[in-house]
Backbone as CSV, one residue per row, in Angstrom:
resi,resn,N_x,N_y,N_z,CA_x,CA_y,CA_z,C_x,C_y,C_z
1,UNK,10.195,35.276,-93.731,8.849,34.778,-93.500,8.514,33.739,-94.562
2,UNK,7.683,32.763,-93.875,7.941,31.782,-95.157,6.340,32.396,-96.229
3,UNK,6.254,31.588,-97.001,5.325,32.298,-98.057,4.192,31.477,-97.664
4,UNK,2.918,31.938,-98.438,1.272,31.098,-97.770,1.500,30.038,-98.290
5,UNK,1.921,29.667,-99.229,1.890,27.971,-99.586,2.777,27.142,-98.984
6,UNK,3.733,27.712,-98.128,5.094,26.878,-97.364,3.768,26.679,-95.803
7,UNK,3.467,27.666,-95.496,2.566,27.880,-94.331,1.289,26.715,-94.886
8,UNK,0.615,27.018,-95.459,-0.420,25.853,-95.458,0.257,24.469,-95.708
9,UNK,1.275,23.755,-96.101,1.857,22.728,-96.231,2.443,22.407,-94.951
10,UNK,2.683,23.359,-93.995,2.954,23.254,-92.511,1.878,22.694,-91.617
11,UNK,0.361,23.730,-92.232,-0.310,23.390,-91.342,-1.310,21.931,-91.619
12,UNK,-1.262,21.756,-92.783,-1.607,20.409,-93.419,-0.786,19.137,-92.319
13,UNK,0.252,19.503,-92.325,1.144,18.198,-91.619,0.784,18.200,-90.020
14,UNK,0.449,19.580,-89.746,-0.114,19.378,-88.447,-1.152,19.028,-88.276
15,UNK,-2.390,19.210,-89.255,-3.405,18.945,-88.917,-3.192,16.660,-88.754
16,UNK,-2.532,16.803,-89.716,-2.205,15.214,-89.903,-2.058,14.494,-88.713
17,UNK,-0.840,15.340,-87.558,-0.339,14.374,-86.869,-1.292,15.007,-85.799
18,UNK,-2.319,15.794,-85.223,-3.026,15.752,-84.269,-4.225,15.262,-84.493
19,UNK,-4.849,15.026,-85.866,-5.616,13.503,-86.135,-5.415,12.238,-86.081
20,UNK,-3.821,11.788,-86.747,-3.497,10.811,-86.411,-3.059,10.154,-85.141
21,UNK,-2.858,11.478,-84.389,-2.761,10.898,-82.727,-4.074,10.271,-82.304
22,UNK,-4.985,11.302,-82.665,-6.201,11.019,-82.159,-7.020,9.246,-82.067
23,UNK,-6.934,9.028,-83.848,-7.031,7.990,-84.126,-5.808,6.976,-83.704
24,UNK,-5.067,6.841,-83.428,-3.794,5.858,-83.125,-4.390,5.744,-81.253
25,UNK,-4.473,6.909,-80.583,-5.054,6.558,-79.427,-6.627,6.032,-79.003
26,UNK,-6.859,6.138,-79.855,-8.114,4.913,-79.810,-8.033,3.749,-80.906
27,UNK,-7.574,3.599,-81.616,-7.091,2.244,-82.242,-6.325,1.821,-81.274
28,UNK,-5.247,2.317,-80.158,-4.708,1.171,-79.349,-5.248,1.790,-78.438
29,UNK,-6.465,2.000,-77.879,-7.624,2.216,-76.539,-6.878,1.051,-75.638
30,UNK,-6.759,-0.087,-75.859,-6.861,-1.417,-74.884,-5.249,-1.893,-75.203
31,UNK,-4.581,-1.038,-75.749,-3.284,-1.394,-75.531,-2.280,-0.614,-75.534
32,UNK,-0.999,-0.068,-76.245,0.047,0.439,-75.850,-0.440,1.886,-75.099
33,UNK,-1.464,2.567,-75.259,-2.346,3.879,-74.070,-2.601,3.238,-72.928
34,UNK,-3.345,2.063,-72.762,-3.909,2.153,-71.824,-2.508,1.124,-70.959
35,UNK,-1.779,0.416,-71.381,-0.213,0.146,-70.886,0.464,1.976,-70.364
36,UNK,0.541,2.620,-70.708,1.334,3.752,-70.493,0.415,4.464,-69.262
37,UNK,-0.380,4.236,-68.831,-0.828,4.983,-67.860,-1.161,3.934,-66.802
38,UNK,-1.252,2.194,-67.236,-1.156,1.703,-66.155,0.423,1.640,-65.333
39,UNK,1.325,1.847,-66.213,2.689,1.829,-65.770,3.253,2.904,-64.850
40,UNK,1.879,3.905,-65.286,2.299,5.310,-64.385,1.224,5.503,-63.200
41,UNK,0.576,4.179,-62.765,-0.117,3.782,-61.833,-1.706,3.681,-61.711
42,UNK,-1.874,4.384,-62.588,-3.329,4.426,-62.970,-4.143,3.378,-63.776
43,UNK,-4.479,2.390,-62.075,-4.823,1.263,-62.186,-6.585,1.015,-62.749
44,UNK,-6.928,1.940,-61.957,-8.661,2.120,-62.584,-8.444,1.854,-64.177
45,UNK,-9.371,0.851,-64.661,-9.503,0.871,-66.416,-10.676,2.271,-66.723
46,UNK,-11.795,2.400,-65.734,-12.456,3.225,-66.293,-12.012,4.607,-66.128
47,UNK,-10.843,4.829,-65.315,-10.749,6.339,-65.365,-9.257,6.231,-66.358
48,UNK,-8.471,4.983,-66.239,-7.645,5.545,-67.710,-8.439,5.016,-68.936
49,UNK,-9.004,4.616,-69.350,-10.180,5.111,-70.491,-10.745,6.227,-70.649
50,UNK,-10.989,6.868,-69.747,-11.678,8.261,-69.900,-10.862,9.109,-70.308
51,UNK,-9.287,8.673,-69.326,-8.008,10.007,-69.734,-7.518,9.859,-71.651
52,UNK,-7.637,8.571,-71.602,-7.313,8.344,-72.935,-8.381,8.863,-74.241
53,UNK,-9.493,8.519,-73.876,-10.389,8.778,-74.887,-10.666,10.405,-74.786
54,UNK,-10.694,10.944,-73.651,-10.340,12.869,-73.630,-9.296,13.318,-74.217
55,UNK,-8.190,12.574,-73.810,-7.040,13.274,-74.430,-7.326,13.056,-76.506
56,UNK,-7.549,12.077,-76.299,-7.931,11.637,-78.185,-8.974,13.095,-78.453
57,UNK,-10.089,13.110,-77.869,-11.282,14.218,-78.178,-10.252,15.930,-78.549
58,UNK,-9.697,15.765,-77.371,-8.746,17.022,-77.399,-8.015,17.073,-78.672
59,UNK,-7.179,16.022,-79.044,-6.613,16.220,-79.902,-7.019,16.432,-81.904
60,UNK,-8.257,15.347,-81.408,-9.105,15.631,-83.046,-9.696,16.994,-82.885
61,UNK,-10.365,17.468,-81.753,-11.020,18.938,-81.548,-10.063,19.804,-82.032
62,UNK,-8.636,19.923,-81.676,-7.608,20.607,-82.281,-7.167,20.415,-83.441
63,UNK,-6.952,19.258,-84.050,-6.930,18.861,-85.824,-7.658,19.504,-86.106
64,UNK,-9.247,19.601,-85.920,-10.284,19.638,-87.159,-10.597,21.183,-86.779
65,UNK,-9.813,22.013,-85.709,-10.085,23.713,-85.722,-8.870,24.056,-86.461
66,UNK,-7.944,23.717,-86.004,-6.295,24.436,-87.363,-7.135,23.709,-88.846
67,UNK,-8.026,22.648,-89.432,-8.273,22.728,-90.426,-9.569,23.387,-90.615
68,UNK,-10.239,23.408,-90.003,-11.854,24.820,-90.539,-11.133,25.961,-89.691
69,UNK,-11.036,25.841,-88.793,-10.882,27.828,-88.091,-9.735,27.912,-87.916
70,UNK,-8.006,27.809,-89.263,-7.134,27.964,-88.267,-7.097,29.535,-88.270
71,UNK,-5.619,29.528,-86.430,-5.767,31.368,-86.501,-5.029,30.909,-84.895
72,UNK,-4.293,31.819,-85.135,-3.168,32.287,-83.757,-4.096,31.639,-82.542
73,UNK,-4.973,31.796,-82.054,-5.656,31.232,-80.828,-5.325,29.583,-81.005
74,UNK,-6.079,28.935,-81.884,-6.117,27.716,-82.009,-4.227,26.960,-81.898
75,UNK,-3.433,27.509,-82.637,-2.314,27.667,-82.592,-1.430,27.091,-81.383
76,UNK,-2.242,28.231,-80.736,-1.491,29.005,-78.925,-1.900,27.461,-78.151
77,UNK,-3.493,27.376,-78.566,-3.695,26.130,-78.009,-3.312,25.096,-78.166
78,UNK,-2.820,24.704,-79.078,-2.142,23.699,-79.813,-0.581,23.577,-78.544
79,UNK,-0.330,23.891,-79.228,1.321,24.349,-78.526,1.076,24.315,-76.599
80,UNK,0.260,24.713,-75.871,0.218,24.497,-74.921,-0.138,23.081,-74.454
81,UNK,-1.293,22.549,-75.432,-1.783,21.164,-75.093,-0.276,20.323,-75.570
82,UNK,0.050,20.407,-75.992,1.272,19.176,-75.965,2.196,19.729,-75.592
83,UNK,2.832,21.371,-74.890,3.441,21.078,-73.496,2.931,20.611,-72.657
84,UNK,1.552,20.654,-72.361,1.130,20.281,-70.854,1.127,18.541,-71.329
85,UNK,0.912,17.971,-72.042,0.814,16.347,-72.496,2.489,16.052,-72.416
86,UNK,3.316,16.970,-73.118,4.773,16.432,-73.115,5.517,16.276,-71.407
87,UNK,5.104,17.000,-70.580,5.351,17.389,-69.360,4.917,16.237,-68.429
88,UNK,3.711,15.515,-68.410,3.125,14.702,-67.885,3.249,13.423,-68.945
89,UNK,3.822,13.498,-69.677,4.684,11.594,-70.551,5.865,11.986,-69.267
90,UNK,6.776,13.019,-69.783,7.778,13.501,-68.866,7.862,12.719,-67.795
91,UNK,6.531,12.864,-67.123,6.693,12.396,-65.230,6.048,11.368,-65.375
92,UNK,5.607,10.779,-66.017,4.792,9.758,-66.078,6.149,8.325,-66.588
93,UNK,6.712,8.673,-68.073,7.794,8.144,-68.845,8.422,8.728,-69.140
94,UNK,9.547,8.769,-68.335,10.693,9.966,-68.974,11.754,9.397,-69.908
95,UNK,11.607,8.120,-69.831,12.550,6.711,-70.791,11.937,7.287,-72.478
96,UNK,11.229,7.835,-72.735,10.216,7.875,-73.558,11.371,9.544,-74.954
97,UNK,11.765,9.670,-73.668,13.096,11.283,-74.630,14.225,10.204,-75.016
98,UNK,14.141,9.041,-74.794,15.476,8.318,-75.057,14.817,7.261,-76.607
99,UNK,13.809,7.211,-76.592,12.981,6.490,-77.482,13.649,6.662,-78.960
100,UNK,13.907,5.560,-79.702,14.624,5.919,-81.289,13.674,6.307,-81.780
101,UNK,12.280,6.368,-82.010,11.380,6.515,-82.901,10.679,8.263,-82.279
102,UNK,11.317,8.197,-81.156,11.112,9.902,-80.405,9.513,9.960,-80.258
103,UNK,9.310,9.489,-79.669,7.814,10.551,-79.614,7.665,11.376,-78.658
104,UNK,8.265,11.675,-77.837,8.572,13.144,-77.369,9.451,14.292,-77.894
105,UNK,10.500,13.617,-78.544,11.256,15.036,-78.980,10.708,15.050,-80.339
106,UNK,10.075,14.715,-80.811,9.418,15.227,-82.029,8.486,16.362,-81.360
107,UNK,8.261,16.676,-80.216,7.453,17.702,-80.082,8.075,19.318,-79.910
108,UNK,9.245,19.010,-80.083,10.370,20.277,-80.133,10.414,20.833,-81.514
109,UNK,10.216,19.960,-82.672,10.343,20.903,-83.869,8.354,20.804,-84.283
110,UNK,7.731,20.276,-83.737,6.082,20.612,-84.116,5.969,21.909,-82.955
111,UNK,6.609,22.014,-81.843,6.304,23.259,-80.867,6.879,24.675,-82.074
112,UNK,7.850,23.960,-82.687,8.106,25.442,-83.404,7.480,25.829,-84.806
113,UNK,6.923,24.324,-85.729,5.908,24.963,-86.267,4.429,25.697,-85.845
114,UNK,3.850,25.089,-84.660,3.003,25.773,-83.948,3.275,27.522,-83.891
115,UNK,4.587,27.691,-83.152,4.908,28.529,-83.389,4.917,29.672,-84.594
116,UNK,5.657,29.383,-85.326,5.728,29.820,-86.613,4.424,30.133,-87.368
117,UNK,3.257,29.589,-86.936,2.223,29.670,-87.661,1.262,30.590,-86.258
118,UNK,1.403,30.501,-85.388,1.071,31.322,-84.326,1.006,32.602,-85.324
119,UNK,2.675,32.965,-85.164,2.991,34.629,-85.246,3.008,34.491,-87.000
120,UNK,2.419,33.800,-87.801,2.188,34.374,-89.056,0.523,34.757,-88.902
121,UNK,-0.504,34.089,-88.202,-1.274,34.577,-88.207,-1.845,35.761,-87.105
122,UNK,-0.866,36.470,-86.654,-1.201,37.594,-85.837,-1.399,38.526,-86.142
């Protein structure tokens, strides 16, 4: 089991990269987001704006609860919202698992810190 200070240095880095998603998807609102969902057909600007700027809400809402309330729930949620987000890049861009800079398979070793911090706080 790792020790509380290996665990909060875990969850520090997570809180990082589901803020910094947040912010990176609305800093490029009008470009490489809103390119990725017109490519996956979703021609409306106002309804992929909405998907984009929800999915951003979702993701700072989840940063800023693992940093004030974290705890196995928040966790669980965590870990499901970016299977269900990894699943739908998936069908949407599946070129995207071949990517050098990965931004999908980086979600294979954050699914297992999710994890890991799940079942330490149970």
């Amino acid at each position: 089991m790792l020790a509380a200070r290996e665990l909060s240095l875990l969850r520090a880095g997570l809180i990082f990269v589901w803020l910094g998603t947040a912010f990176a998807s609305v800093w490029e609102l009008h470009g490489q987001s809103l390119q990725l969902l017109t490519s996956a057909g979703i021609h409306d600007r106002s309804i992929a704006l909405m998907l984009i700027l929800g999915g951003a809400g979702l993701d700072a809402a989840l940063g800023c609860a693992m940093w004030i309330k974290p705890g196995r729930t928040v966790y669980l949620a965590a870990l499901g919202t970016m299977v269900a987000m990894t699943l739908a890049a998936t069908a949407v861009a599946p070129a995207l698992w071949l990517h050098p800079l990965g931004p999908l398979t980086k979600n294979v070793p954050i699914a297992v810190a999710l994890w890991i911090l799940a079942r330490a706080r149970s």
